[in-house]
Tab-separated table of C-alpha atoms in Angstrom:
chain	number	residue	atom	x	y	z
M	1	MET	CA	65.442	45.666	67.736
M	2	GLN	CA	62.526	43.426	69.007
M	3	ALA	CA	60.185	41.664	66.630
M	4	GLN	CA	56.592	43.211	66.489
M	5	ARG	CA	54.685	40.516	68.301
M	6	ILE	CA	51.051	38.868	66.856
M	7	HIS	CA	48.377	40.060	68.456
M	8	PRO	CA	46.233	37.446	70.314
M	9	GLY	CA	43.372	38.658	67.917
M	10	ALA	CA	44.954	37.126	64.864
M	11	TYR	CA	45.556	33.820	66.375
M	12	GLY	CA	41.920	33.675	67.348
M	13	ALA	CA	40.970	34.654	63.802
M	14	LEU	CA	43.125	31.836	62.641
M	15	ILE	CA	41.551	29.463	64.659
M	16	GLU	CA	38.080	30.707	63.237
M	17	ALA	CA	39.328	30.727	59.981
M	18	LEU	CA	40.511	26.776	59.873
M	19	ALA	CA	37.295	25.715	61.458
M	20	ALA	CA	35.242	27.507	58.948
M	21	ILE	CA	37.096	26.670	55.729
M	22	TYR	CA	37.817	22.714	56.538
M	23	TRP	CA	34.556	21.093	56.909
M	24	TYR	CA	36.222	17.623	56.753
M	25	LYS	CA	38.670	16.870	59.636
M	26	LYS	CA	41.020	14.866	57.161
M	27	ASP	CA	41.380	17.987	55.148
M	28	LEU	CA	42.106	20.014	57.925
M	29	LYS	CA	44.512	17.389	59.309
M	30	LYS	CA	46.414	16.930	56.175
M	31	PHE	CA	46.758	20.913	56.199
M	32	ILE	CA	48.506	21.367	59.495
M	33	GLN	CA	50.580	18.236	58.891
M	34	THR	CA	51.756	19.854	55.836
M	35	ARG	CA	52.563	23.243	56.994
M	36	ALA	CA	54.242	21.615	60.424
M	37	ALA	CA	56.530	19.020	58.789
M	38	LYS	CA	59.481	20.719	59.656
M	39	HIS	CA	58.351	21.032	63.321
M	40	PRO	CA	57.404	17.860	64.359
M	41	LYS	CA	56.861	18.700	67.861
M	42	LEU	CA	54.064	21.195	66.970
M	43	LEU	CA	52.274	17.922	65.859
M	44	VAL	CA	52.983	15.349	69.037
M	45	GLY	CA	49.923	14.563	70.951
M	46	LEU	CA	47.438	16.116	68.676
M	47	ASP	CA	44.167	14.569	68.632
M	48	PHE	CA	43.155	14.688	65.177
M	49	ASP	CA	40.683	11.950	65.499
M	50	GLY	CA	38.657	14.398	68.237
M	51	TYR	CA	36.722	17.441	67.242
M	52	LYS	CA	38.256	19.660	64.511
M	53	ARG	CA	37.730	23.097	66.221
M	54	VAL	CA	39.664	21.361	69.181
M	55	PHE	CA	42.586	20.164	67.484
M	56	ALA	CA	42.597	23.360	65.368
M	57	GLU	CA	42.558	25.291	68.725
M	58	GLU	CA	45.329	23.169	70.143
M	59	PHE	CA	47.685	23.807	67.283
M	60	VAL	CA	47.205	27.361	67.030
M	61	ASP	CA	47.879	27.728	70.636
M	62	ARG	CA	50.931	25.747	70.503
M	63	LEU	CA	52.179	28.129	67.521
M	64	MET	CA	51.324	31.327	70.129
M	65	ALA	CA	52.963	29.736	73.431
M	66	ASP	CA	56.434	29.408	71.228
M	67	GLU	CA	55.935	32.699	69.022
M	68	GLU	CA	59.732	33.558	69.160
M	69	GLN	CA	60.433	29.894	67.409
M	70	TYR	CA	57.265	29.462	65.226
M	71	ARG	CA	57.026	33.455	64.334
M	72	ASP	CA	57.626	32.513	60.442
M	73	LEU	CA	55.519	29.746	60.407
M	74	THR	CA	52.530	31.332	62.062
M	75	LEU	CA	52.796	34.657	59.425
M	76	THR	CA	52.964	32.145	56.802
M	77	ILE	CA	50.047	30.197	57.372
M	78	MET	CA	47.822	33.105	58.342
M	79	LEU	CA	48.640	34.967	54.895
M	80	GLU	CA	47.980	31.758	53.204
M	81	VAL	CA	44.729	31.078	54.505
M	82	ALA	CA	43.701	34.727	54.561
M	83	GLN	CA	44.492	34.537	50.713
M	84	MET	CA	42.038	31.513	50.193
M	85	ASP	CA	39.154	32.234	47.657
M	86	SER	CA	38.588	29.055	46.960
M	87	PHE	CA	36.872	26.089	49.120
M	88	LEU	CA	36.709	22.974	47.281
M	89	SER	CA	35.865	20.928	50.331
M	90	LEU	CA	32.669	23.161	50.987
M	91	LYS	CA	31.703	23.257	47.472
M	92	ARG	CA	31.072	19.378	47.662
M	93	HIS	CA	28.912	19.791	50.803
M	94	SER	CA	24.917	19.743	50.866
M	95	ASP	CA	25.165	22.769	52.622
M	96	ALA	CA	27.114	24.701	50.721
M	97	ALA	CA	25.350	27.910	50.675
M	98	THR	CA	25.713	28.394	54.103
M	99	LEU	CA	29.073	27.286	55.044
M	100	LEU	CA	30.879	29.042	51.816
M	101	PRO	CA	29.572	32.614	52.890
M	102	ALA	CA	31.144	31.382	56.642
M	103	ALA	CA	34.128	30.749	55.488
M	104	GLN	CA	34.569	33.701	52.970
M	105	GLU	CA	33.588	36.078	56.306
M	106	ALA	CA	36.302	34.232	58.389
M	107	VAL	CA	39.194	34.534	55.778
M	108	ALA	CA	38.212	38.098	55.361
M	109	ALA	CA	38.255	38.616	59.317
M	110	LEU	CA	41.969	37.060	59.306
M	111	GLY	CA	42.669	39.412	56.411
M	112	THR	CA	42.041	42.213	58.226
M	113	TRP	CA	44.996	41.005	60.697
M	114	THR	CA	47.405	39.903	58.048
M	115	ASP	CA	47.181	42.956	56.186
M	116	LYS	CA	49.296	44.785	59.188
M	117	TYR	CA	52.002	41.547	58.920
M	118	GLN	CA	52.271	41.639	54.996
M	119	GLY	CA	55.112	44.025	55.410
M	120	LEU	CA	56.634	42.237	58.107
M	121	VAL	CA	57.107	38.889	56.009
M	122	GLU	CA	58.277	40.973	52.735
M	123	GLU	CA	60.714	42.404	54.657
M	124	ARG	CA	62.201	39.098	56.604
M	125	GLU	CA	62.158	37.427	53.292
M	126	ALA	CA	64.228	40.162	51.576
M	127	LEU	CA	66.582	39.901	54.692
M	128	ALA	CA	66.593	35.981	54.089
M	129	ALA	CA	67.241	36.600	50.759
M	130	GLU	CA	69.975	38.858	51.458
M	131	LEU	CA	71.478	36.529	54.170
M	132	ALA	CA	71.501	33.483	51.764
M	133	ALA	CA	73.670	35.560	49.087
M	134	ARG	CA	75.903	36.831	51.546
M	135	ARG	CA	76.391	33.106	53.173
M	136	ALA	CA	76.822	31.864	49.673
M	137	GLN	CA	79.531	34.481	48.915
M	138	ILE	CA	81.438	33.714	51.950
M	139	GLU	CA	81.174	30.175	51.036
M	140	VAL	CA	82.773	30.824	47.626
M	141	GLN	CA	85.340	33.062	49.598
M	142	GLN	CA	86.147	30.383	52.174
M	143	GLY	CA	86.390	27.880	49.475
M	144	PHE	CA	88.682	29.849	47.542
M	145	ALA	CA	90.733	30.725	50.496
M	146	GLY	CA	90.965	27.090	51.520
M	147	LYS	CA	92.416	26.241	48.106
M	148	LEU	CA	94.628	29.067	47.788
M	149	ALA	CA	96.103	27.915	51.484
M	150	ALA	CA	96.392	24.205	50.580
M	151	LEU	CA	99.028	25.557	47.399
M	152	LYS	CA	100.611	27.566	49.969
M	153	ASP	CA	101.119	24.308	51.958
M	154	GLN	CA	102.233	22.335	48.702
M	155	PHE	CA	104.651	25.338	47.714
M	156	MET	CA	106.231	24.758	51.379
M	157	GLU	CA	106.683	21.347	50.883
M	158	LEU	CA	108.226	21.443	47.613
M	159	GLY	CA	110.559	24.036	49.154
M	160	LYS	CA	111.594	21.030	51.574
M	161	MET	CA	112.343	18.856	49.302
M	162	GLU	CA	115.737	16.796	48.773
M	163	ASN	CA	115.257	15.989	45.418
M	164	ARG	CA	115.265	19.048	43.559
M	165	GLN	CA	114.683	17.190	40.156
M	166	LYS	CA	111.359	15.739	41.474
M	167	ALA	CA	110.281	19.317	43.021
M	168	GLY	CA	111.012	20.571	39.568
M	169	LEU	CA	108.549	18.298	38.051
M	170	LEU	CA	106.212	18.736	40.496
M	171	PHE	CA	106.128	22.685	40.263
M	172	GLU	CA	104.769	22.374	36.524
M	173	PRO	CA	101.027	21.136	37.603
M	174	PHE	CA	101.294	23.575	40.857
M	175	LEU	CA	101.710	26.230	38.888
M	176	ASN	CA	98.881	25.136	36.657
M	177	GLU	CA	96.347	24.794	39.683
M	178	LEU	CA	97.117	28.163	40.964
M	179	PHE	CA	96.509	29.617	37.324
M	180	HIS	CA	93.646	27.532	37.261
M	181	LEU	CA	92.496	28.962	40.832
M	182	PHE	CA	92.593	32.754	39.261
M	183	ASP	CA	90.662	31.752	35.857
M	184	LEU	CA	94.004	32.053	33.720
M	185	GLU	CA	93.475	29.504	31.473
M	186	PRO	CA	96.606	27.571	31.712
M	187	ARG	CA	98.112	25.088	29.413
M	188	LEU	CA	100.665	22.392	30.559
M	189	SER	CA	104.155	22.205	28.634
M	190	TYR	CA	104.045	21.118	25.050
M	191	VAL	CA	106.760	20.426	22.396
M	192	LEU	CA	107.072	22.398	19.024
M	193	LYS	CA	109.611	21.113	16.341
M	194	SER	CA	112.582	22.962	17.347
M	195	GLU	CA	111.814	23.976	21.167
M	196	GLN	CA	110.044	22.802	24.453
M	197	ILE	CA	107.487	25.361	26.170
M	198	ASP	CA	106.856	25.059	29.871
M	199	GLY	CA	103.494	25.977	29.463
M	200	SER	CA	100.818	29.186	28.213
M	201	LEU	CA	98.214	30.828	29.831
M	202	ALA	CA	95.594	33.579	28.645
M	203	PHE	CA	94.931	36.903	30.576
M	204	ASP	CA	93.803	40.055	29.646
M	205	THR	CA	93.424	39.123	25.948
M	206	ASP	CA	96.978	38.631	25.657
M	207	ASP	CA	98.953	34.954	25.548
M	208	TYR	CA	101.742	34.269	27.478
M	209	ILE	CA	104.427	32.003	26.905
M	210	ILE	CA	105.602	30.517	30.167
M	211	GLU	CA	108.997	29.378	31.235
M	212	ALA	CA	109.365	28.067	34.897
M	213	LYS	CA	112.518	27.172	36.764
M	214	TRP	CA	113.167	26.163	40.392
M	215	TRP	CA	116.690	25.897	40.272
M	216	LYS	CA	119.364	26.128	43.258
M	217	GLY	CA	120.373	29.437	42.620
M	218	PRO	CA	118.950	32.136	40.247
M	219	VAL	CA	118.677	32.177	36.719
M	220	GLU	CA	121.489	33.524	34.603
M	221	VAL	CA	121.413	36.082	31.799
M	222	GLU	CA	122.135	33.417	29.299
M	223	ASP	CA	118.847	31.359	29.897
M	224	VAL	CA	116.765	34.895	29.869
M	225	ASP	CA	118.343	35.131	26.489
M	226	LYS	CA	117.095	32.036	25.291
M	227	PHE	CA	113.873	32.629	26.755
M	228	ASP	CA	113.692	36.105	25.109
M	229	ALA	CA	114.056	34.874	21.911
M	230	LYS	CA	111.703	31.823	22.135
M	231	VAL	CA	109.028	34.843	22.860
M	232	ARG	CA	109.984	36.756	19.879
M	233	ARG	CA	110.186	34.140	17.849
M	234	LYS	CA	106.404	33.653	18.348
M	235	GLY	CA	105.576	37.425	16.844
M	236	LYS	CA	105.051	40.863	18.139
M	237	ASN	CA	101.591	40.233	20.048
M	238	ALA	CA	103.363	37.193	21.923
M	239	LEU	CA	104.438	37.937	25.531
M	240	GLY	CA	106.470	35.770	27.896
M	241	LEU	CA	106.284	34.998	31.991
M	242	PHE	CA	109.706	34.130	33.159
M	243	ILE	CA	109.104	31.998	36.408
M	244	SER	CA	112.096	31.671	38.687
M	245	VAL	CA	111.437	30.631	42.241
M	246	ASN	CA	115.265	31.614	43.447
M	247	GLY	CA	115.049	34.524	41.584
M	248	PHE	CA	117.212	36.320	38.580
M	249	THR	CA	120.814	37.504	38.729
M	250	ASP	CA	121.707	41.452	38.430
M	251	GLY	CA	123.261	40.581	35.325
M	252	ALA	CA	120.143	39.178	33.929
M	253	ARG	CA	117.360	41.973	35.380
M	254	GLU	CA	119.703	44.742	33.970
M	255	GLU	CA	119.879	43.197	30.362
M	256	TYR	CA	116.305	43.371	30.023
M	257	GLY	CA	115.653	46.599	32.182
M	258	LYS	CA	115.220	48.858	29.296
M	259	ARG	CA	113.702	46.468	26.819
M	260	THR	CA	111.650	43.249	27.356
M	261	SER	CA	109.494	41.041	25.692
M	262	PHE	CA	108.742	39.392	29.179
M	263	ILE	CA	107.813	39.663	32.649
M	264	THR	CA	109.291	37.944	35.486
M	265	MET	CA	108.095	36.091	38.806
M	266	ASP	CA	109.960	34.958	41.770
M	267	GLY	CA	109.617	33.048	44.993
M	268	GLY	CA	108.807	36.294	46.788
M	269	ASP	CA	105.918	36.819	44.484
M	270	LEU	CA	104.591	33.933	44.493
M	271	TYR	CA	104.376	33.729	48.696
M	272	CYS	CA	102.732	37.094	48.358
M	273	VAL	CA	100.043	35.753	46.204
M	274	LEU	CA	99.756	32.507	48.178
M	275	GLU	CA	99.506	34.397	51.582
M	276	GLY	CA	96.418	36.415	49.733
M	277	ARG	CA	98.246	39.679	50.238
M	278	ILE	CA	97.762	40.321	46.540
M	279	ALA	CA	95.583	38.359	43.730
M	280	LEU	CA	97.722	36.526	40.825
M	281	ASP	CA	95.835	38.691	38.152
M	282	GLU	CA	96.089	41.644	39.841
M	283	LEU	CA	100.147	41.391	40.189
M	284	LEU	CA	100.425	40.295	36.546
M	285	ARG	CA	98.726	43.224	35.400
M	286	ARG	CA	100.891	45.302	37.431
M	287	LYS	CA	104.069	43.740	36.101
M	288	LYS	CA	103.143	44.266	32.580
M	289	ARG	CA	101.902	47.732	32.880
M	290	HIS	CA	105.594	48.596	34.588
M	291	ALA	CA	106.859	46.327	31.748
M	292	ASN	CA	105.152	48.523	28.991
M	293	GLU	CA	105.972	51.803	31.111
M	294	THR	CA	109.585	51.353	31.629
M	295	GLY	CA	110.777	48.326	29.475
M	296	HIS	CA	112.034	46.543	32.756
M	297	CYS	CA	111.016	42.850	33.391
M	298	TYR	CA	111.350	43.177	36.698
M	299	PHE	CA	108.561	44.628	39.313
M	300	PRO	CA	108.650	42.340	42.287
M	301	ALA	CA	105.474	42.495	44.517
M	302	PHE	CA	106.040	44.153	47.633
M	303	LEU	CA	106.190	47.471	45.342
M	304	ALA	CA	102.934	46.725	43.920
M	305	LEU	CA	101.819	46.309	47.724
M	306	ALA	CA	103.440	49.781	48.505
M	307	ASP	CA	101.650	51.958	45.943
């Protein structure tokens, strides 16, 4: 939709007002230079040493000649001048009794024009605020997406490493970064008197104990049993999250298919999260719900996506 043009009469009223409210050239010069500071082309060649009305006319003519570019600036200046009610430079003048009424009349005349444009300015300001908020949201989303993409690249590189021991050591800080990205308050590995814990995280008012493995093959039932015992020793409110990139054996999944103190994640789950197909917190929430409803530790991401 084409923007409503500013009436030539409004430009004329602005010239009259500027000439009337600033008796001293230096005051008008300061006003113009301050308002046009972000548009230096408007000031190039203006003869501020010449007659006050002449450089006021030249300035306003430049605004009018390129209204599409300077429309917002013009309306801002018009509205500012139309709302002026104190003219200090005129009050200092010996002929203030004559100059003040003339300035008030010029400002009032400009106000008859700006009343028509006040709504347009408010509408544009609201639109600008909305666009700024939208841009900020996009920047946040892009920042989040960029970090997620970087973690995906890191995950792929870890998978290619020949030194699996080193890859396993790097897997822990990788998970820590991933959990931090989704505001899950992770804690790196810590050691208790009788056992080592790979880590923990807080999610939906629950605290999860984490075990993370990136072995060549799937995790066997014996290792899952050890983790289950570790979780149960923490109390009835403790939950577990066992992450095995290469999954779990059928025996391990079957053993914890009817009762479980933990939920599981594998490489497929992680990849779905890193691709942005499902949020990590949403996936964990779905896994926990499935575990509560069925007693099964295993609920892959592709089932959550299929719902």
